Amino acid sequence: MVKHSAYSNLKVFHHRSCIDAMAHKIHIAPVHVQLIPTNRCNQACVGCAYRTKGYSSSQMFHAGDEIPWSKLVEVVEDCRAMGVRAIQLTGGGEPTVHPEFLQLCEMILGEEIDLGLVTNGVLWTPEHTEVLQHAKWVRFSIDAGCAETYASYRHARPEAYDKVREAVRQLTRSRKSNISDRPLVGVGFVVNDRNWLEVVEATKRARDDGADNLRISALFQPQGAAYFRNFYAEAKEACREAASLATETFTVFNMFCDRLQDLFAASPDYSFCGTSRMMTYLGADCTVYTCCMNAYNERGILGSFKDQRLVDLWTSSLLIEKLFSLDATQCPPCMYNGKNAAIAYAMDPLPPHVNFV
């Protein structure tokens, strides 16, 4: 049986009504919302895209921004009313730092909206396990194969490394036997010039801790693909070796070369961005941006929901005009090239040679 990828670009084909609407130039509600409850963070990672000077998503970033609880309640209510099917809590900052983080998760789950979380896991407690065991997935950002590298890269205490690994184990132990009733627990490893030698060891440890998967990606930063020039070949081989550690119950998503290709490609060579129609980004500054690549950047601003409801902003003529006039060729290197290619193909009423399956 073919094993389906949680990161497959082909998931867009399961949203046929959205594809048809876009093909007819009809404005739709996003299927998936990335919600950034806070820009505050309890770590200081060297490669943080939002805090790296000169990177696209650092232009307007303010580390103290945080969405107040009353506005978060409105946002979740509006997402339900709009028909949003999934909310991903991510950064920005570290989502668990928000004082109402657990209440936010419970509210999203109570509205029967699918919940995903990207976290560094440092603040994880049994209460987090109790609530997040009902999420669809949780990915712990670790990016290291040992405590020393973890501490150096994240400006954290070395003991935090073992604490996060224990959080992975706690969440996996909480799950019921029926796989449909449990969250997928993943570990994130973003390859950079400090950690690439440890990708194999990190994969082994994630597998030993009971994680369902490990995702290998590549650091997006102002230098682009040139950043990897001195260690690309060695890192590529290390990622290939890490992928070979997959088992029947542990998947390795080796996306390193895909992300490098996105960096090599520079700006997209297509104008229409279907991803920005099906997924949007709600910043901790109460601003809607086209995506995470254009977050906290003037180029990506669609409007503010600080003094109005999200649903009113999303249906406003100003936002619709901005979204429909988006030209992807003016964007920075994009990690959504594959997804946009799949959307564009799905929108084509008569692609060539369709009968030669």
mmCIF file of C-alpha atoms in Angstrom:
data_model
loop_
_atom_site.group_PDB
_atom_site.id
_atom_site.type_symbol
_atom_site.label_atom_id
_atom_site.label_comp_id
_atom_site.label_asym_id
_atom_site.label_seq_id
_atom_site.Cartn_x
_atom_site.Cartn_y
_atom_site.Cartn_z
ATOM 1 C CA MET A 1 0.000 0.000 0.000
ATOM 2 C CA VAL A 2 1.223 3.488 -0.840
ATOM 3 C CA LYS A 3 2.200 5.435 2.264
ATOM 4 C CA HIS A 4 0.719 8.936 2.130
ATOM 5 C CA SER A 5 2.880 11.876 3.144
ATOM 6 C CA ALA A 6 1.672 14.337 5.756
ATOM 7 C CA TYR A 7 3.529 16.993 3.742
ATOM 8 C CA SER A 8 2.183 16.019 0.321
ATOM 9 C CA ASN A 9 1.421 18.831 -2.112
ATOM 10 C CA LEU A 10 -1.382 16.645 -3.467
ATOM 11 C CA LYS A 11 -3.613 17.328 -0.452
ATOM 12 C CA VAL A 12 -5.031 20.283 -2.398
ATOM 13 C CA PHE A 13 -6.914 17.814 -4.642
ATOM 14 C CA HIS A 14 -9.139 16.958 -1.651
ATOM 15 C CA HIS A 15 -10.454 20.529 -1.696
ATOM 16 C CA ARG A 16 -12.073 20.440 -5.124
ATOM 17 C CA SER A 17 -14.657 23.125 -4.334
ATOM 18 C CA CYS A 18 -11.878 25.580 -3.446
ATOM 19 C CA ILE A 19 -9.980 24.725 -6.627
ATOM 20 C CA ASP A 20 -13.104 25.259 -8.743
ATOM 21 C CA ALA A 21 -13.849 28.568 -7.029
ATOM 22 C CA MET A 22 -10.315 29.848 -7.655
ATOM 23 C CA ALA A 23 -10.550 28.774 -11.281
ATOM 24 C CA HIS A 24 -13.655 30.951 -11.590
ATOM 25 C CA LYS A 25 -11.986 33.856 -9.725
ATOM 26 C CA ILE A 26 -14.288 33.508 -6.715
ATOM 27 C CA HIS A 27 -13.012 34.658 -3.318
ATOM 28 C CA ILE A 28 -12.910 31.823 -0.778
ATOM 29 C CA ALA A 29 -12.252 31.459 2.928
ATOM 30 C CA PRO A 30 -8.896 29.884 3.776
ATOM 31 C CA VAL A 31 -8.925 26.168 4.490
ATOM 32 C CA HIS A 32 -5.916 26.469 6.783
ATOM 33 C CA VAL A 33 -4.963 29.395 9.017
ATOM 34 C CA GLN A 34 -1.541 29.907 10.552
ATOM 35 C CA LEU A 35 -2.250 31.745 13.800
ATOM 36 C CA ILE A 36 0.608 33.418 15.675
ATOM 37 C CA PRO A 37 -0.681 34.179 19.178
ATOM 38 C CA THR A 38 2.555 35.829 20.294
ATOM 39 C CA ASN A 39 5.917 37.020 19.019
ATOM 40 C CA ARG A 40 7.468 36.595 22.459
ATOM 41 C CA CYS A 41 9.859 33.673 22.728
ATOM 42 C CA ASN A 42 11.712 31.887 25.514
ATOM 43 C CA GLN A 43 14.642 31.056 23.230
ATOM 44 C CA ALA A 44 16.868 32.990 20.829
ATOM 45 C CA CYS A 45 17.660 30.689 17.919
ATOM 46 C CA VAL A 46 20.499 31.840 15.688
ATOM 47 C CA GLY A 47 18.537 31.112 12.514
ATOM 48 C CA CYS A 48 15.168 32.587 13.498
ATOM 49 C CA ALA A 49 13.672 33.985 10.294
ATOM 50 C CA TYR A 50 11.767 36.685 12.161
ATOM 51 C CA ARG A 51 14.820 37.970 14.005
ATOM 52 C CA THR A 52 17.419 37.704 11.225
ATOM 53 C CA LYS A 53 18.322 41.132 9.907
ATOM 54 C CA GLY A 54 17.731 41.431 6.181
ATOM 55 C CA TYR A 55 15.339 38.483 5.890
ATOM 56 C CA SER A 56 11.937 39.072 4.322
ATOM 57 C CA SER A 57 9.875 38.280 7.439
ATOM 58 C CA SER A 58 11.884 40.488 9.813
ATOM 59 C CA GLN A 59 11.130 43.882 8.242
ATOM 60 C CA MET A 60 8.188 44.796 10.526
ATOM 61 C CA PHE A 61 8.647 42.196 13.245
ATOM 62 C CA HIS A 62 8.311 43.328 16.860
ATOM 63 C CA ALA A 63 9.222 40.744 19.495
ATOM 64 C CA GLY A 64 6.719 42.049 22.047
ATOM 65 C CA ASP A 65 3.587 41.768 19.885
ATOM 66 C CA GLU A 66 0.878 39.476 21.250
ATOM 67 C CA ILE A 67 -2.791 38.982 20.377
ATOM 68 C CA PRO A 68 -4.972 39.693 23.446
ATOM 69 C CA TRP A 69 -7.301 36.942 24.629
ATOM 70 C CA SER A 70 -10.485 38.813 23.682
ATOM 71 C CA LYS A 71 -9.247 39.108 20.090
ATOM 72 C CA LEU A 72 -8.205 35.440 19.976
ATOM 73 C CA VAL A 73 -11.747 34.485 20.976
ATOM 74 C CA GLU A 74 -13.075 36.586 18.074
ATOM 75 C CA VAL A 75 -10.584 35.055 15.644
ATOM 76 C CA VAL A 76 -11.527 31.474 16.488
ATOM 77 C CA GLU A 77 -15.235 32.297 16.351
ATOM 78 C CA ASP A 78 -14.760 33.932 12.953
ATOM 79 C CA CYS A 79 -12.710 30.997 11.659
ATOM 80 C CA ARG A 80 -15.581 28.701 12.564
ATOM 81 C CA ALA A 81 -18.100 31.014 10.898
ATOM 82 C CA MET A 82 -15.964 31.287 7.748
ATOM 83 C CA GLY A 83 -15.605 27.523 7.446
ATOM 84 C CA VAL A 84 -11.878 27.353 8.219
ATOM 85 C CA ARG A 85 -11.022 23.696 8.713
ATOM 86 C CA ALA A 86 -7.617 23.843 10.400
ATOM 87 C CA ILE A 87 -5.646 26.225 12.622
ATOM 88 C CA GLN A 88 -1.903 25.875 13.063
ATOM 89 C CA LEU A 89 -0.397 27.608 16.104
ATOM 90 C CA THR A 90 3.162 28.598 15.340
ATOM 91 C CA GLY A 91 5.691 31.476 15.468
ATOM 92 C CA GLY A 92 6.460 34.383 15.300
ATOM 93 C CA GLY A 93 7.354 33.559 18.830
ATOM 94 C CA GLU A 94 6.800 30.443 20.930
ATOM 95 C CA PRO A 95 3.026 29.779 21.089
ATOM 96 C CA THR A 96 3.129 28.231 24.581
ATOM 97 C CA VAL A 97 4.457 31.520 25.987
ATOM 98 C CA HIS A 98 1.037 33.124 25.499
ATOM 99 C CA PRO A 99 -0.664 33.246 28.920
ATOM 100 C CA GLU A 100 -3.911 31.778 27.515
ATOM 101 C CA PHE A 101 -2.261 29.184 25.292
ATOM 102 C CA LEU A 102 -4.058 26.139 26.709
ATOM 103 C CA GLN A 103 -7.417 27.934 26.724
ATOM 104 C CA LEU A 104 -6.825 28.844 23.080
ATOM 105 C CA CYS A 105 -6.173 25.202 22.187
ATOM 106 C CA GLU A 106 -9.280 24.083 24.050
ATOM 107 C CA MET A 107 -11.376 26.718 22.277
ATOM 108 C CA ILE A 108 -10.144 25.639 18.830
ATOM 109 C CA LEU A 109 -10.824 21.990 19.630
ATOM 110 C CA GLY A 110 -14.234 22.894 21.061
ATOM 111 C CA GLU A 111 -15.166 24.484 17.742
ATOM 112 C CA GLU A 112 -14.216 21.193 16.045
ATOM 113 C CA ILE A 113 -11.468 22.868 14.030
ATOM 114 C CA ASP A 114 -8.413 20.726 13.369
ATOM 115 C CA LEU A 115 -5.474 21.864 15.520
ATOM 116 C CA GLY A 116 -1.757 21.679 14.754
ATOM 117 C CA LEU A 117 1.118 23.063 16.810
ATOM 118 C CA VAL A 118 4.769 23.928 16.212
ATOM 119 C CA THR A 119 6.570 24.373 19.547
ATOM 120 C CA ASN A 120 10.011 24.265 21.109
ATOM 121 C CA GLY A 121 8.421 22.294 23.951
ATOM 122 C CA VAL A 122 10.450 23.918 26.731
ATOM 123 C CA LEU A 123 7.366 24.888 28.769
ATOM 124 C CA TRP A 124 5.669 21.513 28.295
ATOM 125 C CA THR A 125 3.739 20.161 31.298
ATOM 126 C CA PRO A 126 1.294 17.295 31.923
ATOM 127 C CA GLU A 127 -1.487 19.838 31.287
ATOM 128 C CA HIS A 128 -0.122 20.430 27.790
ATOM 129 C CA THR A 129 -0.170 16.688 27.182
ATOM 130 C CA GLU A 130 -3.755 16.439 28.418
ATOM 131 C CA VAL A 131 -4.986 19.111 26.001
ATOM 132 C CA LEU A 132 -2.726 18.525 22.998
ATOM 133 C CA GLN A 133 -3.388 14.789 22.838
ATOM 134 C CA HIS A 134 -6.559 15.869 21.026
ATOM 135 C CA ALA A 135 -4.686 17.856 18.355
ATOM 136 C CA LYS A 136 -4.172 16.486 14.851
ATOM 137 C CA TRP A 137 -0.413 16.923 15.095
ATOM 138 C CA VAL A 138 2.336 18.481 17.197
ATOM 139 C CA ARG A 139 5.852 19.157 15.910
ATOM 140 C CA PHE A 140 8.663 19.805 18.369
ATOM 141 C CA SER A 141 11.472 21.976 16.972
ATOM 142 C CA ILE A 142 14.737 20.450 18.205
ATOM 143 C CA ASP A 143 17.270 20.921 15.374
ATOM 144 C CA ALA A 144 20.113 19.146 17.186
ATOM 145 C CA GLY A 145 21.500 15.731 17.979
ATOM 146 C CA CYS A 146 23.027 16.621 21.344
ATOM 147 C CA ALA A 147 22.474 19.009 24.234
ATOM 148 C CA GLU A 148 25.571 21.076 23.517
ATOM 149 C CA THR A 149 24.597 21.981 19.956
ATOM 150 C CA TYR A 150 20.997 22.549 21.035
ATOM 151 C CA ALA A 151 22.121 24.999 23.738
ATOM 152 C CA SER A 152 24.522 26.821 21.429
ATOM 153 C CA TYR A 153 22.072 27.234 18.557
ATOM 154 C CA ARG A 154 19.071 28.184 20.686
ATOM 155 C CA HIS A 155 20.897 30.148 23.406
ATOM 156 C CA ALA A 156 19.278 27.812 25.905
ATOM 157 C CA ARG A 157 20.351 25.775 28.901
ATOM 158 C CA PRO A 158 21.687 22.332 27.872
ATOM 159 C CA GLU A 159 19.166 20.591 30.140
ATOM 160 C CA ALA A 160 16.342 22.001 28.001
ATOM 161 C CA TYR A 161 17.290 19.460 25.323
ATOM 162 C CA ASP A 162 16.353 16.510 27.524
ATOM 163 C CA LYS A 163 13.227 18.331 28.717
ATOM 164 C CA VAL A 164 11.940 18.670 25.164
ATOM 165 C CA ARG A 165 12.737 15.032 24.380
ATOM 166 C CA GLU A 166 10.754 14.077 27.484
ATOM 167 C CA ALA A 167 7.844 16.185 26.184
ATOM 168 C CA VAL A 168 7.892 14.099 22.983
ATOM 169 C CA ARG A 169 7.805 10.924 25.066
ATOM 170 C CA GLN A 170 4.992 12.223 27.286
ATOM 171 C CA LEU A 171 2.774 13.042 24.332
ATOM 172 C CA THR A 172 3.406 9.738 22.576
ATOM 173 C CA ARG A 173 2.696 7.783 25.777
ATOM 174 C CA SER A 174 -0.630 9.589 26.206
ATOM 175 C CA ARG A 175 -2.069 8.334 22.950
ATOM 176 C CA LYS A 176 -4.712 5.693 22.627
ATOM 177 C CA SER A 177 -4.212 2.549 20.592
ATOM 178 C CA ASN A 178 -6.513 3.716 17.799
ATOM 179 C CA ILE A 179 -4.283 5.840 15.532
ATOM 180 C CA SER A 180 -7.254 7.947 14.398
ATOM 181 C CA ASP A 181 -7.692 9.146 17.985
ATOM 182 C CA ARG A 182 -4.164 10.398 18.502
ATOM 183 C CA PRO A 183 -2.017 13.274 17.263
ATOM 184 C CA LEU A 184 0.902 12.668 14.979
ATOM 185 C CA VAL A 185 3.986 13.611 16.982
ATOM 186 C CA GLY A 186 6.840 14.982 14.913
ATOM 187 C CA VAL A 187 10.304 16.409 15.433
ATOM 188 C CA GLY A 188 11.645 19.256 13.311
ATOM 189 C CA PHE A 189 15.254 19.473 12.145
ATOM 190 C CA VAL A 190 16.197 22.565 10.129
ATOM 191 C CA VAL A 191 19.637 22.015 8.589
ATOM 192 C CA ASN A 192 22.112 24.832 9.173
ATOM 193 C CA ASP A 193 25.881 25.282 9.312
ATOM 194 C CA ARG A 194 26.004 24.352 13.009
ATOM 195 C CA ASN A 195 23.960 21.170 13.120
ATOM 196 C CA TRP A 196 24.146 19.305 9.800
ATOM 197 C CA LEU A 197 26.636 16.784 11.190
ATOM 198 C CA GLU A 198 24.022 15.711 13.751
ATOM 199 C CA VAL A 199 21.031 14.993 11.532
ATOM 200 C CA VAL A 200 21.553 11.224 11.710
ATOM 201 C CA GLU A 201 21.903 11.210 15.498
ATOM 202 C CA ALA A 202 18.868 13.481 15.855
ATOM 203 C CA THR A 203 16.859 11.079 13.706
ATOM 204 C CA LYS A 204 17.860 8.109 15.841
ATOM 205 C CA ARG A 205 16.879 9.940 19.012
ATOM 206 C CA ALA A 206 13.527 11.056 17.627
ATOM 207 C CA ARG A 207 12.802 7.453 16.642
ATOM 208 C CA ASP A 208 13.879 6.171 20.066
ATOM 209 C CA ASP A 209 11.659 8.758 21.788
ATOM 210 C CA GLY A 210 8.610 7.361 19.999
ATOM 211 C CA ALA A 211 8.007 10.198 17.543
ATOM 212 C CA ASP A 212 5.941 9.339 14.475
ATOM 213 C CA ASN A 213 8.159 11.326 12.155
ATOM 214 C CA LEU A 214 11.075 13.675 11.737
ATOM 215 C CA ARG A 215 11.008 16.464 9.181
ATOM 216 C CA ILE A 216 14.308 17.590 7.682
ATOM 217 C CA SER A 217 14.269 21.028 6.107
ATOM 218 C CA ALA A 218 16.802 23.731 5.239
ATOM 219 C CA LEU A 219 17.364 27.109 6.832
ATOM 220 C CA PHE A 220 15.862 30.009 4.884
ATOM 221 C CA GLN A 221 18.033 33.084 5.369
ATOM 222 C CA PRO A 222 19.165 36.217 3.465
ATOM 223 C CA GLN A 223 22.106 34.477 1.716
ATOM 224 C CA GLY A 224 19.852 32.025 -0.077
ATOM 225 C CA ALA A 225 21.393 28.854 -1.491
ATOM 226 C CA ALA A 226 24.918 30.309 -1.211
ATOM 227 C CA TYR A 227 24.711 29.753 2.558
ATOM 228 C CA PHE A 228 25.011 25.983 1.978
ATOM 229 C CA ARG A 229 27.822 26.109 -0.581
ATOM 230 C CA ASN A 230 30.608 24.815 1.697
ATOM 231 C CA PHE A 231 28.723 21.846 3.134
ATOM 232 C CA TYR A 232 25.879 21.079 0.711
ATOM 233 C CA ALA A 233 27.183 17.736 -0.608
ATOM 234 C CA GLU A 234 28.034 16.412 2.848
ATOM 235 C CA ALA A 235 24.744 17.594 4.325
ATOM 236 C CA LYS A 236 22.783 16.046 1.454
ATOM 237 C CA GLU A 237 24.437 12.675 2.100
ATOM 238 C CA ALA A 238 23.814 12.958 5.841
ATOM 239 C CA CYS A 239 20.130 13.679 5.188
ATOM 240 C CA ARG A 240 19.947 10.687 2.855
ATOM 241 C CA GLU A 241 21.430 8.487 5.596
ATOM 242 C CA ALA A 242 18.952 9.884 8.106
ATOM 243 C CA ALA A 243 16.062 9.057 5.757
ATOM 244 C CA SER A 244 17.255 5.436 5.631
ATOM 245 C CA LEU A 245 16.461 5.132 9.350
ATOM 246 C CA ALA A 246 12.715 5.154 8.682
ATOM 247 C CA THR A 247 10.691 2.176 9.863
ATOM 248 C CA GLU A 248 7.101 0.996 9.535
ATOM 249 C CA THR A 249 6.146 3.226 12.459
ATOM 250 C CA PHE A 250 8.619 6.083 12.004
ATOM 251 C CA THR A 251 8.718 8.277 8.898
ATOM 252 C CA VAL A 252 11.538 10.573 7.842
ATOM 253 C CA PHE A 253 10.458 13.436 5.603
ATOM 254 C CA ASN A 254 13.703 14.441 3.920
ATOM 255 C CA MET A 255 12.806 17.829 2.432
ATOM 256 C CA PHE A 256 16.348 19.219 2.465
ATOM 257 C CA CYS A 257 16.893 19.112 -1.301
ATOM 258 C CA ASP A 258 13.384 20.426 -2.005
ATOM 259 C CA ARG A 259 14.026 23.480 0.171
ATOM 260 C CA LEU A 260 17.451 23.999 -1.429
ATOM 261 C CA GLN A 261 15.812 23.913 -4.847
ATOM 262 C CA ASP A 262 13.366 26.594 -3.674
ATOM 263 C CA LEU A 263 16.323 28.739 -2.619
ATOM 264 C CA PHE A 264 18.192 28.132 -5.881
ATOM 265 C CA ALA A 265 15.058 29.127 -7.811
ATOM 266 C CA ALA A 266 14.996 32.552 -6.109
ATOM 267 C CA SER A 267 11.691 34.350 -6.755
ATOM 268 C CA PRO A 268 8.857 32.249 -8.219
ATOM 269 C CA ASP A 269 8.572 32.215 -12.008
ATOM 270 C CA TYR A 270 4.746 32.187 -11.863
ATOM 271 C CA SER A 271 2.325 34.967 -10.923
ATOM 272 C CA PHE A 272 -0.675 33.162 -9.419
ATOM 273 C CA CYS A 273 -0.285 31.994 -5.818
ATOM 274 C CA GLY A 274 -3.035 29.538 -4.948
ATOM 275 C CA THR A 275 -1.504 28.855 -1.548
ATOM 276 C CA SER A 276 -2.297 32.395 -0.389
ATOM 277 C CA ARG A 277 -5.980 31.740 -1.185
ATOM 278 C CA MET A 278 -6.196 28.393 0.627
ATOM 279 C CA MET A 279 -3.956 29.291 3.573
ATOM 280 C CA THR A 280 -3.308 32.581 5.327
ATOM 281 C CA TYR A 281 -1.142 33.962 8.120
ATOM 282 C CA LEU A 282 -2.476 35.881 11.131
ATOM 283 C CA GLY A 283 0.409 37.731 12.760
ATOM 284 C CA ALA A 284 0.750 38.559 16.445
ATOM 285 C CA ASP A 285 0.455 42.235 15.398
ATOM 286 C CA CYS A 286 -3.186 41.517 14.416
ATOM 287 C CA THR A 287 -2.320 41.764 10.726
ATOM 288 C CA VAL A 288 -3.282 39.296 8.013
ATOM 289 C CA TYR A 289 -0.367 38.466 5.715
ATOM 290 C CA THR A 290 -0.387 36.439 2.516
ATOM 291 C CA CYS A 291 1.895 33.742 3.965
ATOM 292 C CA CYS A 292 4.791 33.109 6.345
ATOM 293 C CA MET A 293 7.321 34.050 3.647
ATOM 294 C CA ASN A 294 5.793 37.534 3.415
ATOM 295 C CA ALA A 295 4.890 37.852 7.104
ATOM 296 C CA TYR A 296 5.860 41.067 8.865
ATOM 297 C CA ASN A 297 6.700 42.576 5.494
ATOM 298 C CA GLU A 298 4.880 45.411 3.733
ATOM 299 C CA ARG A 299 4.647 43.271 0.589
ATOM 300 C CA GLY A 300 2.514 40.684 2.383
ATOM 301 C CA ILE A 301 0.006 42.894 4.221
ATOM 302 C CA LEU A 302 -3.650 42.130 3.465
ATOM 303 C CA GLY A 303 -5.139 44.177 6.308
ATOM 304 C CA SER A 304 -5.503 44.543 10.066
ATOM 305 C CA PHE A 305 -8.055 42.820 12.293
ATOM 306 C CA LYS A 306 -7.023 44.830 15.360
ATOM 307 C CA ASP A 307 -10.083 47.080 15.258
ATOM 308 C CA GLN A 308 -12.475 44.894 13.282
ATOM 309 C CA ARG A 309 -13.603 41.281 13.074
ATOM 310 C CA LEU A 310 -11.501 38.922 11.021
ATOM 311 C CA VAL A 311 -14.537 37.847 9.009
ATOM 312 C CA ASP A 312 -15.281 41.465 8.089
ATOM 313 C CA LEU A 313 -11.705 42.037 6.994
ATOM 314 C CA TRP A 314 -11.574 38.813 4.970
ATOM 315 C CA THR A 315 -14.716 39.717 3.030
ATOM 316 C CA SER A 316 -13.745 43.368 2.498
ATOM 317 C CA SER A 317 -13.203 44.652 -1.019
ATOM 318 C CA LEU A 318 -9.772 46.008 -0.030
ATOM 319 C CA LEU A 319 -8.456 42.613 1.102
ATOM 320 C CA ILE A 320 -9.955 40.840 -1.901
ATOM 321 C CA GLU A 321 -8.361 43.351 -4.267
ATOM 322 C CA LYS A 322 -4.956 42.921 -2.613
ATOM 323 C CA LEU A 323 -5.199 39.142 -2.660
ATOM 324 C CA PHE A 324 -6.281 38.974 -6.289
ATOM 325 C CA SER A 325 -3.544 41.385 -7.384
ATOM 326 C CA LEU A 326 -0.757 39.435 -5.674
ATOM 327 C CA ASP A 327 2.094 38.766 -8.100
ATOM 328 C CA ALA A 328 4.242 35.880 -6.859
ATOM 329 C CA THR A 329 7.140 36.868 -9.101
ATOM 330 C CA GLN A 330 7.730 39.745 -6.695
ATOM 331 C CA CYS A 331 8.015 37.424 -3.692
ATOM 332 C CA PRO A 332 11.214 36.101 -2.078
ATOM 333 C CA PRO A 333 12.314 32.455 -2.547
ATOM 334 C CA CYS A 334 9.240 30.406 -1.713
ATOM 335 C CA MET A 335 8.780 27.086 0.066
ATOM 336 C CA TYR A 336 5.328 26.722 -1.484
ATOM 337 C CA ASN A 337 6.433 26.266 -5.100
ATOM 338 C CA GLY A 338 5.405 22.606 -5.154
ATOM 339 C CA LYS A 339 2.029 23.336 -3.592
ATOM 340 C CA ASN A 340 1.382 26.169 -6.029
ATOM 341 C CA ALA A 341 2.302 23.926 -8.945
ATOM 342 C CA ALA A 342 -0.230 21.331 -7.769
ATOM 343 C CA ILE A 343 -2.942 23.982 -7.376
ATOM 344 C CA ALA A 344 -2.239 25.423 -10.819
ATOM 345 C CA TYR A 345 -2.460 21.954 -12.373
ATOM 346 C CA ALA A 346 -5.715 21.200 -10.534
ATOM 347 C CA MET A 347 -7.203 24.466 -11.845
ATOM 348 C CA ASP A 348 -6.324 23.678 -15.468
ATOM 349 C CA PRO A 349 -9.569 22.561 -17.179
ATOM 350 C CA LEU A 350 -7.728 20.528 -19.807
ATOM 351 C CA PRO A 351 -4.087 19.706 -18.995
ATOM 352 C CA PRO A 352 -2.181 17.908 -21.778
ATOM 353 C CA HIS A 353 -2.361 14.135 -22.208
ATOM 354 C CA VAL A 354 -4.674 13.506 -19.238
ATOM 355 C CA ASN A 355 -5.681 10.113 -20.583
ATOM 356 C CA PHE A 356 -2.121 8.806 -20.503
ATOM 357 C CA VAL A 357 -2.319 7.943 -16.816
#
